[in-house]
Short mmCIF file of C-alpha atoms in Angstrom, two decimals:
data_model
loop_
_atom_site.label_atom_id
_atom_site.label_comp_id
_atom_site.label_asym_id
_atom_site.label_seq_id
_atom_site.Cartn_x
_atom_site.Cartn_y
_atom_site.Cartn_z
CA UNK A 1 -22.83 10.05 42.28
CA UNK A 2 -23.66 6.84 43.14
CA UNK A 3 -20.73 4.54 42.31
CA UNK A 4 -20.97 1.55 41.14
CA UNK A 5 -20.04 -2.21 41.51
CA UNK A 6 -16.89 -2.46 38.98
CA UNK A 7 -18.13 -4.86 36.17
CA UNK A 8 -17.66 -9.05 36.94
CA UNK A 9 -18.52 -8.25 41.22
CA UNK A 10 -21.42 -10.44 42.42
CA UNK A 11 -22.87 -9.04 45.47
CA UNK A 12 -21.68 -11.00 48.70
CA UNK A 13 -25.27 -12.83 48.99
CA UNK A 14 -24.95 -14.38 45.59
CA UNK A 15 -24.75 -17.86 45.79
CA UNK A 16 -20.92 -20.53 45.46
CA UNK A 17 -23.31 -20.97 42.20
CA UNK A 18 -22.46 -17.52 40.84
CA UNK A 19 -19.50 -17.41 41.40
CA UNK A 20 -17.93 -20.26 39.81
CA UNK A 21 -20.05 -19.68 36.87
CA UNK A 22 -18.38 -15.61 37.08
CA UNK A 23 -15.02 -18.27 37.29
CA UNK A 24 -16.18 -20.42 34.67
CA UNK A 25 -16.80 -16.96 31.83
CA UNK A 26 -13.42 -15.78 32.61
CA UNK A 27 -11.50 -18.93 31.57
CA UNK A 28 -13.79 -18.91 28.80
CA UNK A 29 -12.87 -15.51 28.44
CA UNK A 30 -9.19 -15.77 27.87
CA UNK A 31 -8.84 -19.04 26.57
CA UNK A 32 -8.19 -18.17 23.72
CA UNK A 33 -5.94 -15.94 23.72
CA UNK A 34 -4.29 -18.63 25.49
CA UNK A 35 -4.91 -21.09 22.03
CA UNK A 36 -3.27 -17.99 19.87
CA UNK A 37 0.17 -18.33 21.90
CA UNK A 38 -0.03 -23.06 20.74
CA UNK A 39 -1.48 -21.42 17.95
CA UNK A 40 0.84 -19.43 16.44
CA UNK A 41 3.62 -22.31 17.55
CA UNK A 42 2.41 -24.95 14.79
CA UNK A 43 4.20 -24.63 11.88
CA UNK A 44 2.16 -24.67 8.41
CA UNK A 45 1.79 -27.09 6.18
CA UNK A 46 3.01 -26.39 1.97
CA UNK A 47 2.04 -28.60 -1.11
CA UNK A 48 4.74 -30.11 -2.19
CA UNK A 49 5.25 -27.94 -5.60
CA UNK A 50 6.17 -24.97 -3.44
CA UNK A 51 9.07 -23.74 -3.95
CA UNK A 52 11.66 -21.86 -1.74
CA UNK A 53 12.61 -19.31 -3.38
CA UNK A 54 14.11 -15.71 -2.45
CA UNK A 55 11.85 -13.32 -3.52
CA UNK A 56 11.21 -9.44 -4.76
CA UNK A 57 8.03 -7.66 -4.84
CA UNK A 58 8.72 -5.50 -7.39
CA UNK A 59 5.13 -3.86 -7.01
CA UNK A 60 2.93 -3.31 -10.55
CA UNK A 61 1.66 -7.59 -10.34
CA UNK A 62 5.48 -8.55 -10.63
CA UNK A 63 8.54 -10.56 -8.35
CA UNK A 64 11.20 -11.20 -8.83
CA UNK A 65 12.85 -14.74 -8.28
CA UNK A 66 16.41 -14.60 -7.36
CA UNK A 67 18.58 -17.12 -8.42
CA UNK A 68 18.65 -20.25 -7.02
CA UNK A 69 17.77 -24.14 -6.82
CA UNK A 70 14.82 -23.48 -9.06
CA UNK A 71 16.07 -20.83 -11.16
CA UNK A 72 19.64 -20.72 -12.85
CA UNK A 73 19.33 -17.21 -13.38
CA UNK A 74 16.94 -14.44 -11.68
CA UNK A 75 13.25 -14.55 -13.33
CA UNK A 76 10.56 -11.78 -12.99
CA UNK A 77 7.45 -13.06 -13.21
CA UNK A 78 3.88 -11.44 -13.09
CA UNK A 79 1.29 -12.75 -10.40
CA UNK A 80 -1.72 -14.71 -11.79
CA UNK A 81 -5.11 -13.47 -11.86
CA UNK A 82 -6.18 -15.09 -8.09
CA UNK A 83 -2.64 -14.37 -6.36
CA UNK A 84 -2.46 -15.20 -2.92
CA UNK A 85 0.16 -13.72 -0.88
CA UNK A 86 0.26 -15.15 2.81
CA UNK A 87 2.25 -13.42 5.46
CA UNK A 88 4.04 -15.08 8.88
CA UNK A 89 1.03 -14.88 10.45
CA UNK A 90 -0.66 -16.79 7.36
CA UNK A 91 -3.30 -13.77 6.53
CA UNK A 92 -3.90 -13.12 3.41
CA UNK A 93 -2.01 -9.84 2.38
CA UNK A 94 -2.60 -7.58 -1.16
CA UNK A 95 0.15 -7.53 -3.35
CA UNK A 96 -0.33 -4.29 -3.11
CA UNK A 97 0.47 -4.38 0.35
CA UNK A 98 4.23 -6.07 0.32
CA UNK A 99 7.28 -4.92 -0.64
CA UNK A 100 11.08 -6.29 -0.23
CA UNK A 101 12.94 -8.83 -0.63
CA UNK A 102 11.26 -12.42 1.28
CA UNK A 103 12.57 -16.04 1.69
CA UNK A 104 9.10 -17.79 0.89
CA UNK A 105 7.58 -21.43 -0.75
CA UNK A 106 5.58 -19.70 -3.86
CA UNK A 107 3.93 -21.84 -6.20
CA UNK A 108 3.70 -21.42 -9.69
CA UNK A 109 0.78 -22.23 -12.62
CA UNK A 110 1.15 -23.59 -15.72
CA UNK A 111 1.29 -20.81 -17.40
CA UNK A 112 4.33 -19.20 -15.43
CA UNK A 113 2.38 -17.17 -13.19
CA UNK A 114 3.08 -16.73 -9.31
CA UNK A 115 -0.57 -18.54 -7.96
CA UNK A 116 0.71 -18.37 -3.87
CA UNK A 117 3.20 -17.22 -1.75
CA UNK A 118 3.52 -18.00 2.10
CA UNK A 119 6.67 -15.57 3.09
CA UNK A 120 8.23 -17.89 5.27
CA UNK A 121 8.87 -17.07 9.61
CA UNK A 122 12.59 -17.77 10.51
CA UNK A 123 11.56 -21.08 12.11
CA UNK A 124 10.38 -21.92 8.39
CA UNK A 125 13.18 -20.88 7.04
CA UNK A 126 15.82 -22.85 9.47
CA UNK A 127 13.63 -26.07 8.03
CA UNK A 128 15.92 -28.54 5.89
CA UNK A 129 13.62 -28.62 2.81
CA UNK A 130 13.90 -31.58 1.77
CA UNK A 131 13.26 -31.53 -2.15
CA UNK A 132 17.27 -30.19 -2.08
#
């Protein structure tokens, strides 16, 4: 069995330019990992008409919005045909893949259906809503 050099190892005869190139390559591989932490700490911006509500995903294309500043009593609404639900990492989640009660920002279209939903992170929940 022949034992070769581990990956990313250059022979000692390699000049300083190849070693610098290897270092640059490793840094470029690790840069997206470091940038991910910075990007995750940025806050999302929401449309001005997105209301902060407590929403219960009940399944079958319906959601229950609990009474609060937006509605004076609990309401059961349907999701619009093109509804988008985004999780705390801003990834799109299928309506059948989410269940339970969440604090969210939601847009309701002209037909009275829920069109866009953003599940809020703890940091976004802590921010005081200027509209309320």
